[in-house]
mmCIF file of N, CA, C and O and ligand atoms in Angstrom:
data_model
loop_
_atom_site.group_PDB
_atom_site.id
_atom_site.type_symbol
_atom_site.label_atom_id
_atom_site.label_comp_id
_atom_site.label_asym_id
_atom_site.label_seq_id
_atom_site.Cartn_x
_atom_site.Cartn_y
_atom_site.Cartn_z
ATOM 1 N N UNK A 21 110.444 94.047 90.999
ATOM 2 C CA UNK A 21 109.012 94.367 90.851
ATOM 3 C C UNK A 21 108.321 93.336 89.959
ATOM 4 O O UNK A 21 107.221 92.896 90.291
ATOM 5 N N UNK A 22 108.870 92.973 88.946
ATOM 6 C CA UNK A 22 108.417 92.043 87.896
ATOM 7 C C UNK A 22 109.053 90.995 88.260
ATOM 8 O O UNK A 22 109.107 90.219 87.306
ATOM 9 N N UNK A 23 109.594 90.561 89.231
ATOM 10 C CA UNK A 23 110.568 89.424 90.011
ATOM 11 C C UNK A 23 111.550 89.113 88.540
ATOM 12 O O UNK A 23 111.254 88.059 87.978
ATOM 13 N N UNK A 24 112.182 89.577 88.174
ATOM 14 C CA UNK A 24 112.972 88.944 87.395
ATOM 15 C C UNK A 24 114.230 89.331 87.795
ATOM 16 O O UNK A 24 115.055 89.464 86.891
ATOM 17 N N UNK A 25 114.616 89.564 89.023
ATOM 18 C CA UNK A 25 116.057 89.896 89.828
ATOM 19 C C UNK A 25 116.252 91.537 89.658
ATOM 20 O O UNK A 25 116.536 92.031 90.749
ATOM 21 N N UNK A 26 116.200 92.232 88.901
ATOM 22 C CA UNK A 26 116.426 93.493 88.302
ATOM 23 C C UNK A 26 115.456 94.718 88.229
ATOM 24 O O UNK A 26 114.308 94.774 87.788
ATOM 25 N N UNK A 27 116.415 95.886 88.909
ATOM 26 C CA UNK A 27 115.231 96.932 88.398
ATOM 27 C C UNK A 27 115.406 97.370 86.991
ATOM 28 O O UNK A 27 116.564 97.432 86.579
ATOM 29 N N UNK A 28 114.235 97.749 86.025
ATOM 30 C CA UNK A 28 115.051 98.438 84.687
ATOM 31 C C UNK A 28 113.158 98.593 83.912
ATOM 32 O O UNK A 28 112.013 98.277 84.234
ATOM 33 N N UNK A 29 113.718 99.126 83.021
ATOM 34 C CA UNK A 29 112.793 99.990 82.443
ATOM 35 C C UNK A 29 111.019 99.516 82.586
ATOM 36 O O UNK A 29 109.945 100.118 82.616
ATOM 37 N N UNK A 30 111.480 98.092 82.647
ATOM 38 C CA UNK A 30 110.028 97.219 82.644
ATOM 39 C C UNK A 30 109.883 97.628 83.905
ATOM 40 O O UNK A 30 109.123 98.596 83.932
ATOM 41 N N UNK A 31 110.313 97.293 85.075
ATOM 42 C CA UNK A 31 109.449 97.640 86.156
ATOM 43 C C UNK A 31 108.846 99.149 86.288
ATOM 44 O O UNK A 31 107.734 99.454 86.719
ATOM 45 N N UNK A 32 109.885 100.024 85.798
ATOM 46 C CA UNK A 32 108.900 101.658 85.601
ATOM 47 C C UNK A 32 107.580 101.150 84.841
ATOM 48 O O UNK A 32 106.457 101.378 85.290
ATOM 49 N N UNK A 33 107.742 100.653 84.004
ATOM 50 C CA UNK A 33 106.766 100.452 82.960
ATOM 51 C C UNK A 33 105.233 99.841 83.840
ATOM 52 O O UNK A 33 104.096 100.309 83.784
ATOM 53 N N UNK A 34 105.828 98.456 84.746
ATOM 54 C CA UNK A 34 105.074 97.950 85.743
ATOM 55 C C UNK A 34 104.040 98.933 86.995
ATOM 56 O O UNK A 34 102.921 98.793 87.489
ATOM 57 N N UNK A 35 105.140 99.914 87.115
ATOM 58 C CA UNK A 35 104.843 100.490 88.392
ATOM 59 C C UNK A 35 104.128 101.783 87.847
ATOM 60 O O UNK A 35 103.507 102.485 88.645
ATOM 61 N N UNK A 36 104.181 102.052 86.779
ATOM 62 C CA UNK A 36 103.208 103.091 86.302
ATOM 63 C C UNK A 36 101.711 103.031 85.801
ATOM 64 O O UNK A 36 101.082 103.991 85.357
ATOM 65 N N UNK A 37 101.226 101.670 85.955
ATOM 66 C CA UNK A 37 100.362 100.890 85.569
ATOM 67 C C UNK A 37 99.926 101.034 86.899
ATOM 68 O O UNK A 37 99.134 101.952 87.109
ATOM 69 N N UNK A 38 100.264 100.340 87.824
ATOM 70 C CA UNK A 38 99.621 100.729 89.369
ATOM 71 C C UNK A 38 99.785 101.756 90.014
ATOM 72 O O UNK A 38 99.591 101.809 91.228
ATOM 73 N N UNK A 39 100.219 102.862 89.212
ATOM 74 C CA UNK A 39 100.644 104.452 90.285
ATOM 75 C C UNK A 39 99.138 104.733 90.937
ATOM 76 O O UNK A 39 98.121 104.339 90.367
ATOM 77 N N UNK A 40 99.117 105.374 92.049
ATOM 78 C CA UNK A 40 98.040 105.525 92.372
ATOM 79 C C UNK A 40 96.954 104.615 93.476
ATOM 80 O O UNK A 40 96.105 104.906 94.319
ATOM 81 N N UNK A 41 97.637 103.190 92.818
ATOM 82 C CA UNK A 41 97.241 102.494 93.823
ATOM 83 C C UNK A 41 97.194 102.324 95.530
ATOM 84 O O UNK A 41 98.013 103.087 96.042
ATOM 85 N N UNK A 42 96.609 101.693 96.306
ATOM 86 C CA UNK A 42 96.887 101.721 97.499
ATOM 87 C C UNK A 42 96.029 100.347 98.762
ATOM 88 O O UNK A 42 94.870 99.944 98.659
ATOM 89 N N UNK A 43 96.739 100.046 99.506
ATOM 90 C CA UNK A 43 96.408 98.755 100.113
ATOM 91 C C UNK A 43 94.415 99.054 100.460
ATOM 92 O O UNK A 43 93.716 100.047 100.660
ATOM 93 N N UNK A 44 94.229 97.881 100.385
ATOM 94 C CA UNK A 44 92.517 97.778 100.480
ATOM 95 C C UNK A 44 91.793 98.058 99.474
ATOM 96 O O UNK A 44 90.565 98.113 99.545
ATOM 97 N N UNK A 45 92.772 98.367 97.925
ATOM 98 C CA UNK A 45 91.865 97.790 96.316
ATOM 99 C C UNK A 45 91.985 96.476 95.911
ATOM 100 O O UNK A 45 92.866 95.732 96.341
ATOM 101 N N UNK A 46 91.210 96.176 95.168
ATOM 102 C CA UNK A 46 91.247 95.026 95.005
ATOM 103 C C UNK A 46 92.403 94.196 94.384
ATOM 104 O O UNK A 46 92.672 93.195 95.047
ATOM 105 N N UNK A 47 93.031 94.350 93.441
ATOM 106 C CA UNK A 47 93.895 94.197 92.639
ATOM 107 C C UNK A 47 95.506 94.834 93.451
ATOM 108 O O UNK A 47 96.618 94.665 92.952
ATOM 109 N N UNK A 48 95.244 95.545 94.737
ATOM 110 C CA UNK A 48 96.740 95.318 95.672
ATOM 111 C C UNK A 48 97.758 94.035 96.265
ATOM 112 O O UNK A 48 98.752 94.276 96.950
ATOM 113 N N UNK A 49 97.408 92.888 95.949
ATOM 114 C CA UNK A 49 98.186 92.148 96.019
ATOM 115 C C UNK A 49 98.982 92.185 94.952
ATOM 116 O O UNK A 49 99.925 91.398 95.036
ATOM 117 N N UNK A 50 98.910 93.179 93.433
ATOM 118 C CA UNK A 50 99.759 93.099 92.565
ATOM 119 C C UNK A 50 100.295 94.186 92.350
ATOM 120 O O UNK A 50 101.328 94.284 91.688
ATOM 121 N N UNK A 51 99.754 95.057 92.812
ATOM 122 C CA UNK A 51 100.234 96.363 93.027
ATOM 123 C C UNK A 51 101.219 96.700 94.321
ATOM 124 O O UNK A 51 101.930 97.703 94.392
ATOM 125 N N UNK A 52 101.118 95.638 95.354
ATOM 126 C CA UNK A 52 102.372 95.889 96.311
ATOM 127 C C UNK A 52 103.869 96.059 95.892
ATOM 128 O O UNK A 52 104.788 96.829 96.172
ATOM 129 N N UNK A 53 103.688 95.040 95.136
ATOM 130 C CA UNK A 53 105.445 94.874 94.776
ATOM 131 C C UNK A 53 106.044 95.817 94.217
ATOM 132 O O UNK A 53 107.230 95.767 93.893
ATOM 133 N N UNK A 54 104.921 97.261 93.954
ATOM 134 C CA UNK A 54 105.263 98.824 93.355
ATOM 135 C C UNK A 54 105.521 99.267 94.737
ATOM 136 O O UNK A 54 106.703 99.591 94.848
ATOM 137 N N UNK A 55 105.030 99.366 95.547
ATOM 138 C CA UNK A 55 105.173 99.573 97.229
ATOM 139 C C UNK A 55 106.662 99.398 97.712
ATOM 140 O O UNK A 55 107.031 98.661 98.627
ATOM 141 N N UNK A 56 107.477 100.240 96.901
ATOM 142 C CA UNK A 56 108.825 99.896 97.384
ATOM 143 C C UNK A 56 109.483 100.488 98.927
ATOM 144 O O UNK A 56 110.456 100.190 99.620
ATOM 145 N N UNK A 57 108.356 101.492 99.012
ATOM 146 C CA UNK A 57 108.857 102.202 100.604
ATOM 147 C C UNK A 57 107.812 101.721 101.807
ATOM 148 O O UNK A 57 107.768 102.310 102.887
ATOM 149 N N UNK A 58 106.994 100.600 101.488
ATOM 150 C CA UNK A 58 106.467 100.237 102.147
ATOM 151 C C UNK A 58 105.072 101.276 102.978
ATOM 152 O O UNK A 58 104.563 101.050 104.076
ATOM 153 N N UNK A 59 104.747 102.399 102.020
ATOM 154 C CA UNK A 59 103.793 102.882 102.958
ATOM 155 C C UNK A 59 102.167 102.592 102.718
ATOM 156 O O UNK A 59 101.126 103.094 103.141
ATOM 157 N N UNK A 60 102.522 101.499 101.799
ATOM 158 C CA UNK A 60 100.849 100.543 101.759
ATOM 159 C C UNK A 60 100.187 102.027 100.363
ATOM 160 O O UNK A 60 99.053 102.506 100.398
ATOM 161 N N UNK A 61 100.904 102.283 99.683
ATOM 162 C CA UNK A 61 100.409 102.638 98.457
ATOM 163 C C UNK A 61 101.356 103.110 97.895
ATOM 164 O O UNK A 61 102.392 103.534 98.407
ATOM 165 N N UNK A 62 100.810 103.031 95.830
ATOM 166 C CA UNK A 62 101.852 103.364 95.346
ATOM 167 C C UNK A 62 101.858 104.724 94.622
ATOM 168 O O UNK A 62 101.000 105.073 93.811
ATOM 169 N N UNK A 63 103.065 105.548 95.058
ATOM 170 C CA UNK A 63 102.559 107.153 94.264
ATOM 171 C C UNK A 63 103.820 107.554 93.653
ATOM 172 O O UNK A 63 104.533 106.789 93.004
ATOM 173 N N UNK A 64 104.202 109.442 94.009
ATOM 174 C CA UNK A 64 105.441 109.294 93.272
ATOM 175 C C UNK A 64 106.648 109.130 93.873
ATOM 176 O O UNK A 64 107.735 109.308 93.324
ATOM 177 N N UNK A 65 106.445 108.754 95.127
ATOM 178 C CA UNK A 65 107.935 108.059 96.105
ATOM 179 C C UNK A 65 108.386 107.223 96.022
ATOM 180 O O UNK A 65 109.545 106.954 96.337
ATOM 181 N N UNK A 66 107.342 106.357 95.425
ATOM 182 C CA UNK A 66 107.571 104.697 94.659
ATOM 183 C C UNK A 66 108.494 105.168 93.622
ATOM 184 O O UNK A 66 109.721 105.262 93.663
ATOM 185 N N UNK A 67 107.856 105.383 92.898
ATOM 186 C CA UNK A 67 108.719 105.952 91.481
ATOM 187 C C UNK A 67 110.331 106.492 91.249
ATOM 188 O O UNK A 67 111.195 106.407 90.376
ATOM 189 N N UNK A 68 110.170 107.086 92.566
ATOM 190 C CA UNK A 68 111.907 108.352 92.284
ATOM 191 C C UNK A 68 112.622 106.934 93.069
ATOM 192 O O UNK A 68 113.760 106.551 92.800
ATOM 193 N N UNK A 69 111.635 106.197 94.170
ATOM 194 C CA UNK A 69 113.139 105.388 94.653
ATOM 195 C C UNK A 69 113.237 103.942 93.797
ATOM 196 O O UNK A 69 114.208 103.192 93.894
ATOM 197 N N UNK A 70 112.424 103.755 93.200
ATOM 198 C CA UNK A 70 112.883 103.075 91.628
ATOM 199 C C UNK A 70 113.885 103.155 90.700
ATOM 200 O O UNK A 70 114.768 102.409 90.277
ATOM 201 N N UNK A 71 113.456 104.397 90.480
ATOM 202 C CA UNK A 71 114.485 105.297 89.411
ATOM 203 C C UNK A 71 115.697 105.527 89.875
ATOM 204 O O UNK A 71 116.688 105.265 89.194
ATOM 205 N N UNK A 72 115.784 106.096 91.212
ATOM 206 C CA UNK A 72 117.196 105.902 92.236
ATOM 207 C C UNK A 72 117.937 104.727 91.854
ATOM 208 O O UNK A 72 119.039 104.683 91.306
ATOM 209 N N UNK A 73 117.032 103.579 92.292
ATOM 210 C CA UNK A 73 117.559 102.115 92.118
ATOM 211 C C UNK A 73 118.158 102.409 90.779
ATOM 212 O O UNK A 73 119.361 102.663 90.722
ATOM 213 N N UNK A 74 117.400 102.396 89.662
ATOM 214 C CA UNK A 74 117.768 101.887 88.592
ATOM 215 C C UNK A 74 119.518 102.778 88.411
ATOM 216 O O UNK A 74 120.464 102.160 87.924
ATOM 217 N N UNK A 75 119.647 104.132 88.851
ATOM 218 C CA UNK A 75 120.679 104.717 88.329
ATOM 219 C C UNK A 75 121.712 104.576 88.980
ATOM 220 O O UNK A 75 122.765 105.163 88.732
ATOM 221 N N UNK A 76 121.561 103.918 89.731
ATOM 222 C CA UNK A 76 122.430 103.212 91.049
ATOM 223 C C UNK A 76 123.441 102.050 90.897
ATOM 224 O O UNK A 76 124.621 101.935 91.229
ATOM 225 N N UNK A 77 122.546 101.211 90.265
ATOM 226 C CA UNK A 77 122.930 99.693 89.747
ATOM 227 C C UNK A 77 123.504 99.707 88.433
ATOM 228 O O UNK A 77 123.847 98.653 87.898
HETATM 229 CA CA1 CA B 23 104.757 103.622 98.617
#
C-alpha cells in the first residue's frame, strides 16, 4: 500500500486515512492502492483483507 514491499501497521495507518474513499474523487489515484479487492472503493473489506494479510505473513 505504501509500496515499501510489506503489509504492516503503516499501511492500516495509510488505509484508514482513505477509508471511505471511492473511484471518481479526486484524490483516488492515491487512495486506490487501499482498493485491495478491487471494487473501485475503499471501506471495511479493504481493511479486514489487510489485516488478514498482515496476520498471515
Ligand atoms: Ca475495496
Amino acid at each position: 500500500m505504501n509500496h515499501d514491499g510489506k503489509v504492516d501497521q503503516l499501511d492500516i495507518t495509510t488505509c484508514q486515512r482513505w477509508y471511505q474513499a471511492k473511484s471518481g474523487d479526486s484524490d483516488w489515484k492515491n487512495a486506490a492502492d487501499c482498493d485491495v479487492n478491487g471494487d473501485n472503493k475503499v471501506d471495511i473489506e479493504d481493511m479486514i483483507v489487510v489485516l488478514q494479510y498482515m496476520f498471515q505473513h
